[in-house]
Amino acid sequence: MKKVIVACGSGVATSQTVASKVKKLLDQKGIQAQVEAVDIKSLDTFIKDCAVYIAITKPAKQYPVPVCNGIAFLTGVGMENELQKVIEALRS
Amino acid sequence: MSVREKELFPRLFTPELTFLNFVCKNSTDFFEKITDILLEKGYVKESFRQAIQERERCYPTGLRTAPYHVAIPHTDPETIRKPFIAVIRPQTALQFYEMGTNEETVEARLLFLLGLNRSEAQVPLLQIMMEMFADQQMMERLLQETSEQRLLNVLHQYVVGRSLS
């Protein structure tokens, strides 16, 4: 199954909340994916085998996978747009 | 919401960590003052003082929710003794950097300081809170309530109502 990772500074609270929201939204659309919240410090390890990275902190560098804006899933502002990006990344 | 999650609310929120008209000059002053209170009441370790400010500098937590901005400061679970969510309404809006940026600031009218451990049980609660930040009517009630207990009652009602729907 394709993997989505969500990273925030501590791996608690925000990343967990965004991960569970994204999982719920994908489930509603019938899209299967594994969504995991990780600590930003372990990002480099996890990014290797994921299809898309949802960032809650400002991306520090270029990544080999598509990067989405996780804050949209917290505030609801621009959420549909970001969700579409996640879905496209999972399909490709 | 399961029974376990319902029990979470009274365990995390408490009148002793709910503050209306909290007086502080800026976010640094806020962190210093709230850490004093949290230490005195036994919720955090001394390491919290530096950790929360450091984390806020590196990964800011201001949210540009409409129409009222909020901030949700939090840090490493290792600095927490007893999990809590402190609700703080500063006397004047406090400037916080916006999450995901290091340039933009928001004017936070309400602060939810999350002193959480690594448990997954809090996620539904946090999700309801995020939805609440976008609910103008609810935010206005939170900004207007005149007692700590009433503010918590309003919050509790919202959380329970949402979890049933």
PDB file of C-alpha atoms in Angstrom:
ATOM      1  CA  MET A   1       0.000   0.000   0.000  1.00  0.00           C
ATOM      2  CA  LYS A   2       1.234   3.483  -0.816  1.00  0.00           C
ATOM      3  CA  LYS A   3       2.315   5.603   2.064  1.00  0.00           C
ATOM      4  CA  VAL A   4       1.667   9.218   3.038  1.00  0.00           C
ATOM      5  CA  ILE A   5       3.822  10.753   5.742  1.00  0.00           C
ATOM      6  CA  VAL A   6       3.015  13.792   7.856  1.00  0.00           C
ATOM      7  CA  ALA A   7       5.792  15.424   9.858  1.00  0.00           C
ATOM      8  CA  CYS A   8       5.791  18.110  12.525  1.00  0.00           C
ATOM      9  CA  GLY A   9       8.401  19.230  15.014  1.00  0.00           C
ATOM     10  CA  SER A  10       7.544  16.770  17.744  1.00  0.00           C
ATOM     11  CA  GLY A  11       5.555  14.012  16.047  1.00  0.00           C
ATOM     12  CA  VAL A  12       2.649  14.613  18.437  1.00  0.00           C
ATOM     13  CA  ALA A  13      -0.440  16.788  18.298  1.00  0.00           C
ATOM     14  CA  THR A  14      -0.299  18.499  14.899  1.00  0.00           C
ATOM     15  CA  SER A  15       1.108  15.704  12.748  1.00  0.00           C
ATOM     16  CA  GLN A  16      -1.138  13.115  14.409  1.00  0.00           C
ATOM     17  CA  THR A  17      -4.165  15.324  13.913  1.00  0.00           C
ATOM     18  CA  VAL A  18      -3.394  16.019  10.266  1.00  0.00           C
ATOM     19  CA  ALA A  19      -2.621  12.334   9.614  1.00  0.00           C
ATOM     20  CA  SER A  20      -5.943  11.216  11.020  1.00  0.00           C
ATOM     21  CA  LYS A  21      -7.807  13.918   9.071  1.00  0.00           C
ATOM     22  CA  VAL A  22      -6.116  12.933   5.795  1.00  0.00           C
ATOM     23  CA  LYS A  23      -6.811   9.252   6.465  1.00  0.00           C
ATOM     24  CA  LYS A  24     -10.487  10.056   7.035  1.00  0.00           C
ATOM     25  CA  LEU A  25     -10.727  12.158   3.850  1.00  0.00           C
ATOM     26  CA  LEU A  26      -9.047   9.433   1.766  1.00  0.00           C
ATOM     27  CA  ASP A  27     -11.310   6.760   3.262  1.00  0.00           C
ATOM     28  CA  GLN A  28     -14.358   8.836   2.330  1.00  0.00           C
ATOM     29  CA  LYS A  29     -13.159   8.860  -1.271  1.00  0.00           C
ATOM     30  CA  GLY A  30     -12.449   5.141  -1.167  1.00  0.00           C
ATOM     31  CA  ILE A  31      -8.702   5.597  -1.598  1.00  0.00           C
ATOM     32  CA  GLN A  32      -6.499   3.177   0.243  1.00  0.00           C
ATOM     33  CA  ALA A  33      -3.268   4.472   1.685  1.00  0.00           C
ATOM     34  CA  GLN A  34      -1.232   4.233   4.827  1.00  0.00           C
ATOM     35  CA  VAL A  35      -0.974   7.633   6.554  1.00  0.00           C
ATOM     36  CA  GLU A  36       1.694   8.001   9.183  1.00  0.00           C
ATOM     37  CA  ALA A  37       2.693  10.826  11.559  1.00  0.00           C
ATOM     38  CA  VAL A  38       6.433  11.130  12.123  1.00  0.00           C
ATOM     39  CA  ASP A  39       8.911  13.325  13.920  1.00  0.00           C
ATOM     40  CA  ILE A  40      10.665  15.794  11.607  1.00  0.00           C
ATOM     41  CA  LYS A  41      14.024  14.447  12.791  1.00  0.00           C
ATOM     42  CA  SER A  42      13.250  11.050  11.281  1.00  0.00           C
ATOM     43  CA  LEU A  43      11.866  12.493   8.037  1.00  0.00           C
ATOM     44  CA  ASP A  44      14.845  11.476   5.904  1.00  0.00           C
ATOM     45  CA  THR A  45      14.346   7.833   6.868  1.00  0.00           C
ATOM     46  CA  PHE A  46      10.629   7.810   6.141  1.00  0.00           C
ATOM     47  CA  ILE A  47      10.646   9.867   2.969  1.00  0.00           C
ATOM     48  CA  LYS A  48      12.438   7.137   1.035  1.00  0.00           C
ATOM     49  CA  ASP A  49       9.420   4.879   0.803  1.00  0.00           C
ATOM     50  CA  CYS A  50       6.491   7.261   0.758  1.00  0.00           C
ATOM     51  CA  ALA A  51       4.433   8.558  -2.186  1.00  0.00           C
ATOM     52  CA  VAL A  52       3.835  12.020  -0.761  1.00  0.00           C
ATOM     53  CA  TYR A  53       5.038  14.131   2.141  1.00  0.00           C
ATOM     54  CA  ILE A  54       2.627  16.439   3.967  1.00  0.00           C
ATOM     55  CA  ALA A  55       4.653  19.197   5.578  1.00  0.00           C
ATOM     56  CA  ILE A  56       3.564  21.140   8.644  1.00  0.00           C
ATOM     57  CA  THR A  57       6.875  22.897   9.017  1.00  0.00           C
ATOM     58  CA  LYS A  58       8.509  24.945   6.319  1.00  0.00           C
ATOM     59  CA  PRO A  59      10.272  22.465   3.992  1.00  0.00           C
ATOM     60  CA  ALA A  60      14.005  22.853   4.583  1.00  0.00           C
ATOM     61  CA  LYS A  61      15.117  21.426   1.250  1.00  0.00           C
ATOM     62  CA  GLN A  62      14.033  19.686  -1.938  1.00  0.00           C
ATOM     63  CA  TYR A  63      12.526  16.252  -1.524  1.00  0.00           C
ATOM     64  CA  PRO A  64      12.273  13.388  -4.044  1.00  0.00           C
ATOM     65  CA  VAL A  65       8.480  13.159  -3.565  1.00  0.00           C
ATOM     66  CA  PRO A  66       5.617  15.682  -3.920  1.00  0.00           C
ATOM     67  CA  VAL A  67       5.226  17.937  -0.868  1.00  0.00           C
ATOM     68  CA  CYS A  68       1.807  19.185   0.290  1.00  0.00           C
ATOM     69  CA  ASN A  69       0.816  21.883   2.758  1.00  0.00           C
ATOM     70  CA  GLY A  70      -0.408  20.254   5.954  1.00  0.00           C
ATOM     71  CA  ILE A  71      -1.662  23.454   7.534  1.00  0.00           C
ATOM     72  CA  ALA A  72      -4.568  23.432   5.102  1.00  0.00           C
ATOM     73  CA  PHE A  73      -5.812  20.286   6.863  1.00  0.00           C
ATOM     74  CA  LEU A  74      -5.664  22.051  10.224  1.00  0.00           C
ATOM     75  CA  THR A  75      -7.327  25.331   9.300  1.00  0.00           C
ATOM     76  CA  GLY A  76      -9.561  23.993   6.520  1.00  0.00           C
ATOM     77  CA  VAL A  77      -8.394  26.856   4.277  1.00  0.00           C
ATOM     78  CA  GLY A  78      -7.384  25.437   0.879  1.00  0.00           C
ATOM     79  CA  MET A  79      -7.909  21.872   2.066  1.00  0.00           C
ATOM     80  CA  GLU A  80      -9.632  20.493  -1.067  1.00  0.00           C
ATOM     81  CA  ASN A  81      -6.768  21.696  -3.190  1.00  0.00           C
ATOM     82  CA  GLU A  82      -4.133  19.985  -1.045  1.00  0.00           C
ATOM     83  CA  LEU A  83      -6.212  16.820  -0.840  1.00  0.00           C
ATOM     84  CA  GLN A  84      -6.298  16.663  -4.648  1.00  0.00           C
ATOM     85  CA  LYS A  85      -2.493  16.914  -4.692  1.00  0.00           C
ATOM     86  CA  VAL A  86      -2.240  14.024  -2.236  1.00  0.00           C
ATOM     87  CA  ILE A  87      -4.631  11.937  -4.341  1.00  0.00           C
ATOM     88  CA  GLU A  88      -2.717  12.655  -7.543  1.00  0.00           C
ATOM     89  CA  ALA A  89       0.547  11.677  -5.874  1.00  0.00           C
ATOM     90  CA  LEU A  90      -1.024   8.410  -4.712  1.00  0.00           C
ATOM     91  CA  ARG A  91      -2.312   7.631  -8.208  1.00  0.00           C
ATOM     92  CA  SER A  92       0.885   8.305 -10.092  1.00  0.00           C
TER      93      SER A  92
ATOM     94  CA  MET B   1     -16.214   9.506  20.567  1.00  0.00           C
ATOM     95  CA  SER B   2     -15.611   6.557  22.851  1.00  0.00           C
ATOM     96  CA  VAL B   3     -16.082   6.626  26.600  1.00  0.00           C
ATOM     97  CA  ARG B   4     -12.322   6.754  27.016  1.00  0.00           C
ATOM     98  CA  GLU B   5     -12.110   9.914  24.920  1.00  0.00           C
ATOM     99  CA  LYS B   6     -14.967  11.534  26.800  1.00  0.00           C
ATOM    100  CA  GLU B   7     -13.053  10.973  29.997  1.00  0.00           C
ATOM    101  CA  LEU B   8     -10.140  12.720  28.378  1.00  0.00           C
ATOM    102  CA  PHE B   9     -11.800  16.118  28.440  1.00  0.00           C
ATOM    103  CA  PRO B  10     -12.028  16.582  32.229  1.00  0.00           C
ATOM    104  CA  ARG B  11      -8.582  15.062  32.574  1.00  0.00           C
ATOM    105  CA  LEU B  12      -6.934  17.494  30.169  1.00  0.00           C
ATOM    106  CA  PHE B  13      -8.903  20.702  30.721  1.00  0.00           C
ATOM    107  CA  THR B  14      -9.150  22.221  34.173  1.00  0.00           C
ATOM    108  CA  PRO B  15     -10.237  25.587  35.592  1.00  0.00           C
ATOM    109  CA  GLU B  16      -6.819  25.871  37.238  1.00  0.00           C
ATOM    110  CA  LEU B  17      -5.249  26.001  33.763  1.00  0.00           C
ATOM    111  CA  THR B  18      -7.869  28.224  32.136  1.00  0.00           C
ATOM    112  CA  PHE B  19      -7.078  31.932  32.072  1.00  0.00           C
ATOM    113  CA  LEU B  20      -9.208  34.849  30.921  1.00  0.00           C
ATOM    114  CA  ASN B  21      -7.482  38.196  30.392  1.00  0.00           C
ATOM    115  CA  PHE B  22      -4.014  36.753  30.886  1.00  0.00           C
ATOM    116  CA  VAL B  23      -1.629  39.694  31.175  1.00  0.00           C
ATOM    117  CA  CYS B  24       1.641  39.406  29.260  1.00  0.00           C
ATOM    118  CA  LYS B  25       3.694  41.692  27.057  1.00  0.00           C
ATOM    119  CA  ASN B  26       4.561  39.287  24.240  1.00  0.00           C
ATOM    120  CA  SER B  27       4.922  35.598  23.476  1.00  0.00           C
ATOM    121  CA  THR B  28       8.220  35.278  25.376  1.00  0.00           C
ATOM    122  CA  ASP B  29       6.683  36.878  28.439  1.00  0.00           C
ATOM    123  CA  PHE B  30       3.707  34.554  28.011  1.00  0.00           C
ATOM    124  CA  PHE B  31       5.905  31.441  27.957  1.00  0.00           C
ATOM    125  CA  GLU B  32       7.824  32.574  31.047  1.00  0.00           C
ATOM    126  CA  LYS B  33       4.671  33.299  33.055  1.00  0.00           C
ATOM    127  CA  ILE B  34       2.776  30.182  32.038  1.00  0.00           C
ATOM    128  CA  THR B  35       5.816  27.987  32.743  1.00  0.00           C
ATOM    129  CA  ASP B  36       5.980  29.401  36.298  1.00  0.00           C
ATOM    130  CA  ILE B  37       2.354  28.408  36.829  1.00  0.00           C
ATOM    131  CA  LEU B  38       2.727  24.956  35.243  1.00  0.00           C
ATOM    132  CA  LEU B  39       5.840  24.235  37.323  1.00  0.00           C
ATOM    133  CA  GLU B  40       4.215  25.351  40.536  1.00  0.00           C
ATOM    134  CA  LYS B  41       1.210  23.117  39.886  1.00  0.00           C
ATOM    135  CA  GLY B  42       3.380  20.161  38.910  1.00  0.00           C
ATOM    136  CA  TYR B  43       2.349  19.758  35.255  1.00  0.00           C
ATOM    137  CA  VAL B  44       5.783  20.134  33.645  1.00  0.00           C
ATOM    138  CA  LYS B  45       9.484  19.615  34.271  1.00  0.00           C
ATOM    139  CA  GLU B  46      11.893  22.540  34.407  1.00  0.00           C
ATOM    140  CA  SER B  47      13.124  21.519  30.926  1.00  0.00           C
ATOM    141  CA  PHE B  48       9.724  22.635  29.572  1.00  0.00           C
ATOM    142  CA  ARG B  49      10.667  26.315  29.912  1.00  0.00           C
ATOM    143  CA  GLN B  50      13.394  26.178  27.290  1.00  0.00           C
ATOM    144  CA  ALA B  51      11.862  23.404  25.189  1.00  0.00           C
ATOM    145  CA  ILE B  52       8.567  25.187  24.547  1.00  0.00           C
ATOM    146  CA  GLN B  53      10.268  28.420  23.480  1.00  0.00           C
ATOM    147  CA  GLU B  54      12.852  26.638  21.372  1.00  0.00           C
ATOM    148  CA  ARG B  55      10.210  24.610  19.625  1.00  0.00           C
ATOM    149  CA  GLU B  56       8.117  27.727  18.963  1.00  0.00           C
ATOM    150  CA  ARG B  57      11.145  29.445  17.420  1.00  0.00           C
ATOM    151  CA  CYS B  58      11.940  26.524  15.109  1.00  0.00           C
ATOM    152  CA  TYR B  59       8.388  25.391  14.369  1.00  0.00           C
ATOM    153  CA  PRO B  60       5.923  28.179  15.120  1.00  0.00           C
ATOM    154  CA  THR B  61       2.328  27.310  16.000  1.00  0.00           C
ATOM    155  CA  GLY B  62       0.227  30.353  15.077  1.00  0.00           C
ATOM    156  CA  LEU B  63      -2.791  29.428  12.937  1.00  0.00           C
ATOM    157  CA  ARG B  64      -4.402  31.860  10.508  1.00  0.00           C
ATOM    158  CA  THR B  65      -7.887  30.573  11.225  1.00  0.00           C
ATOM    159  CA  ALA B  66     -10.723  32.834  10.117  1.00  0.00           C
ATOM    160  CA  PRO B  67     -11.826  35.198  11.473  1.00  0.00           C
ATOM    161  CA  TYR B  68      -9.847  34.829  14.726  1.00  0.00           C
ATOM    162  CA  HIS B  69      -6.276  33.648  14.862  1.00  0.00           C
ATOM    163  CA  VAL B  70      -5.137  31.154  17.467  1.00  0.00           C
ATOM    164  CA  ALA B  71      -1.889  29.501  18.520  1.00  0.00           C
ATOM    165  CA  ILE B  72      -1.356  25.945  19.749  1.00  0.00           C
ATOM    166  CA  PRO B  73       2.116  25.870  21.353  1.00  0.00           C
ATOM    167  CA  HIS B  74       3.385  22.394  22.232  1.00  0.00           C
ATOM    168  CA  THR B  75       6.666  20.582  22.677  1.00  0.00           C
ATOM    169  CA  ASP B  76       8.389  17.278  23.389  1.00  0.00           C
ATOM    170  CA  PRO B  77       6.332  14.912  25.559  1.00  0.00           C
ATOM    171  CA  GLU B  78       9.474  14.266  27.637  1.00  0.00           C
ATOM    172  CA  THR B  79       9.057  17.665  29.338  1.00  0.00           C
ATOM    173  CA  ILE B  80       5.483  16.918  30.501  1.00  0.00           C
ATOM    174  CA  ARG B  81       4.740  15.416  33.928  1.00  0.00           C
ATOM    175  CA  LYS B  82       0.965  15.305  33.761  1.00  0.00           C
ATOM    176  CA  PRO B  83      -0.861  15.818  30.417  1.00  0.00           C
ATOM    177  CA  PHE B  84      -2.994  18.965  30.130  1.00  0.00           C
ATOM    178  CA  ILE B  85      -4.461  21.492  27.737  1.00  0.00           C
ATOM    179  CA  ALA B  86      -4.238  25.040  29.083  1.00  0.00           C
ATOM    180  CA  VAL B  87      -6.680  27.571  27.606  1.00  0.00           C
ATOM    181  CA  ILE B  88      -5.403  31.129  27.661  1.00  0.00           C
ATOM    182  CA  ARG B  89      -7.177  34.246  26.537  1.00  0.00           C
ATOM    183  CA  PRO B  90      -4.559  36.982  26.539  1.00  0.00           C
ATOM    184  CA  GLN B  91      -5.714  40.459  27.516  1.00  0.00           C
ATOM    185  CA  THR B  92      -4.500  41.751  24.175  1.00  0.00           C
ATOM    186  CA  ALA B  93      -3.885  39.638  21.079  1.00  0.00           C
ATOM    187  CA  LEU B  94      -0.411  38.085  21.052  1.00  0.00           C
ATOM    188  CA  GLN B  95       1.811  37.934  18.037  1.00  0.00           C
ATOM    189  CA  PHE B  96       2.869  34.424  17.041  1.00  0.00           C
ATOM    190  CA  TYR B  97       4.658  33.311  13.917  1.00  0.00           C
ATOM    191  CA  GLU B  98       2.458  31.352  11.567  1.00  0.00           C
ATOM    192  CA  MET B  99       2.885  27.608  11.410  1.00  0.00           C
ATOM    193  CA  GLY B 100       4.801  26.492   8.339  1.00  0.00           C
ATOM    194  CA  THR B 101       6.396  29.899   7.825  1.00  0.00           C
ATOM    195  CA  ASN B 102       9.107  31.795   9.604  1.00  0.00           C
ATOM    196  CA  GLU B 103       8.096  35.248   8.360  1.00  0.00           C
ATOM    197  CA  GLU B 104       4.353  35.772   8.662  1.00  0.00           C
ATOM    198  CA  THR B 105       2.777  36.560  12.018  1.00  0.00           C
ATOM    199  CA  VAL B 106      -0.755  36.095  13.308  1.00  0.00           C
ATOM    200  CA  GLU B 107      -2.538  37.955  16.115  1.00  0.00           C
ATOM    201  CA  ALA B 108      -3.610  35.153  18.425  1.00  0.00           C
ATOM    202  CA  ARG B 109      -6.743  35.857  20.467  1.00  0.00           C
ATOM    203  CA  LEU B 110      -6.858  32.417  22.080  1.00  0.00           C
ATOM    204  CA  LEU B 111      -4.025  30.085  22.974  1.00  0.00           C
ATOM    205  CA  PHE B 112      -4.338  26.365  23.542  1.00  0.00           C
ATOM    206  CA  LEU B 113      -1.145  25.174  25.142  1.00  0.00           C
ATOM    207  CA  LEU B 114      -0.964  21.432  24.504  1.00  0.00           C
ATOM    208  CA  GLY B 115       0.904  19.486  27.143  1.00  0.00           C
ATOM    209  CA  LEU B 116       0.441  16.079  25.619  1.00  0.00           C
ATOM    210  CA  ASN B 117       2.094  12.695  25.704  1.00  0.00           C
ATOM    211  CA  ARG B 118       2.443  10.341  22.766  1.00  0.00           C
ATOM    212  CA  SER B 119      -0.981   8.798  23.204  1.00  0.00           C
ATOM    213  CA  GLU B 120      -3.197   8.450  20.141  1.00  0.00           C
ATOM    214  CA  ALA B 121      -6.340   8.917  22.231  1.00  0.00           C
ATOM    215  CA  GLN B 122      -6.182  12.699  22.039  1.00  0.00           C
ATOM    216  CA  VAL B 123      -6.373  12.868  18.236  1.00  0.00           C
ATOM    217  CA  PRO B 124     -10.196  12.997  17.894  1.00  0.00           C
ATOM    218  CA  LEU B 125     -10.264  15.731  20.536  1.00  0.00           C
ATOM    219  CA  LEU B 126      -7.634  17.765  18.706  1.00  0.00           C
ATOM    220  CA  GLN B 127      -9.504  17.312  15.452  1.00  0.00           C
ATOM    221  CA  ILE B 128     -12.681  18.691  16.980  1.00  0.00           C
ATOM    222  CA  MET B 129     -10.697  21.648  18.322  1.00  0.00           C
ATOM    223  CA  MET B 130      -9.325  22.384  14.860  1.00  0.00           C
ATOM    224  CA  GLU B 131     -12.851  22.422  13.445  1.00  0.00           C
ATOM    225  CA  MET B 132     -13.871  24.692  16.285  1.00  0.00           C
ATOM    226  CA  PHE B 133     -11.214  27.255  15.346  1.00  0.00           C
ATOM    227  CA  ALA B 134     -13.015  27.742  12.040  1.00  0.00           C
ATOM    228  CA  ASP B 135     -16.424  28.117  13.734  1.00  0.00           C
ATOM    229  CA  GLN B 136     -16.980  31.857  14.100  1.00  0.00           C
ATOM    230  CA  GLN B 137     -19.967  31.635  16.434  1.00  0.00           C
ATOM    231  CA  MET B 138     -18.183  29.277  18.796  1.00  0.00           C
ATOM    232  CA  MET B 139     -14.988  31.331  18.779  1.00  0.00           C
ATOM    233  CA  GLU B 140     -16.987  34.437  19.645  1.00  0.00           C
ATOM    234  CA  ARG B 141     -18.510  32.660  22.640  1.00  0.00           C
ATOM    235  CA  LEU B 142     -15.061  31.609  23.805  1.00  0.00           C
ATOM    236  CA  LEU B 143     -13.834  35.182  23.454  1.00  0.00           C
ATOM    237  CA  GLN B 144     -16.771  36.567  25.419  1.00  0.00           C
ATOM    238  CA  GLU B 145     -17.334  34.137  28.288  1.00  0.00           C
ATOM    239  CA  THR B 146     -16.779  35.831  31.617  1.00  0.00           C
ATOM    240  CA  SER B 147     -15.775  32.942  33.840  1.00  0.00           C
ATOM    241  CA  GLU B 148     -13.243  30.153  33.488  1.00  0.00           C
ATOM    242  CA  GLN B 149     -15.762  27.471  34.399  1.00  0.00           C
ATOM    243  CA  ARG B 150     -18.323  28.754  31.886  1.00  0.00           C
ATOM    244  CA  LEU B 151     -15.729  28.829  29.144  1.00  0.00           C
ATOM    245  CA  LEU B 152     -14.832  25.217  29.901  1.00  0.00           C
ATOM    246  CA  ASN B 153     -18.526  24.259  29.930  1.00  0.00           C
ATOM    247  CA  VAL B 154     -18.991  25.786  26.477  1.00  0.00           C
ATOM    248  CA  LEU B 155     -15.910  23.935  25.229  1.00  0.00           C
ATOM    249  CA  HIS B 156     -17.069  20.671  26.751  1.00  0.00           C
ATOM    250  CA  GLN B 157     -20.534  20.977  25.207  1.00  0.00           C
ATOM    251  CA  TYR B 158     -19.007  21.617  21.812  1.00  0.00           C
ATOM    252  CA  VAL B 159     -16.669  18.643  22.042  1.00  0.00           C
ATOM    253  CA  VAL B 160     -19.389  16.250  23.200  1.00  0.00           C
ATOM    254  CA  GLY B 161     -21.859  17.565  20.592  1.00  0.00           C
ATOM    255  CA  ARG B 162     -19.364  17.160  17.797  1.00  0.00           C
ATOM    256  CA  SER B 163     -18.338  13.695  18.805  1.00  0.00           C
ATOM    257  CA  LEU B 164     -21.922  12.467  18.649  1.00  0.00           C
ATOM    258  CA  SER B 165     -22.582  13.850  15.180  1.00  0.00           C
TER     259      SER B 165
END
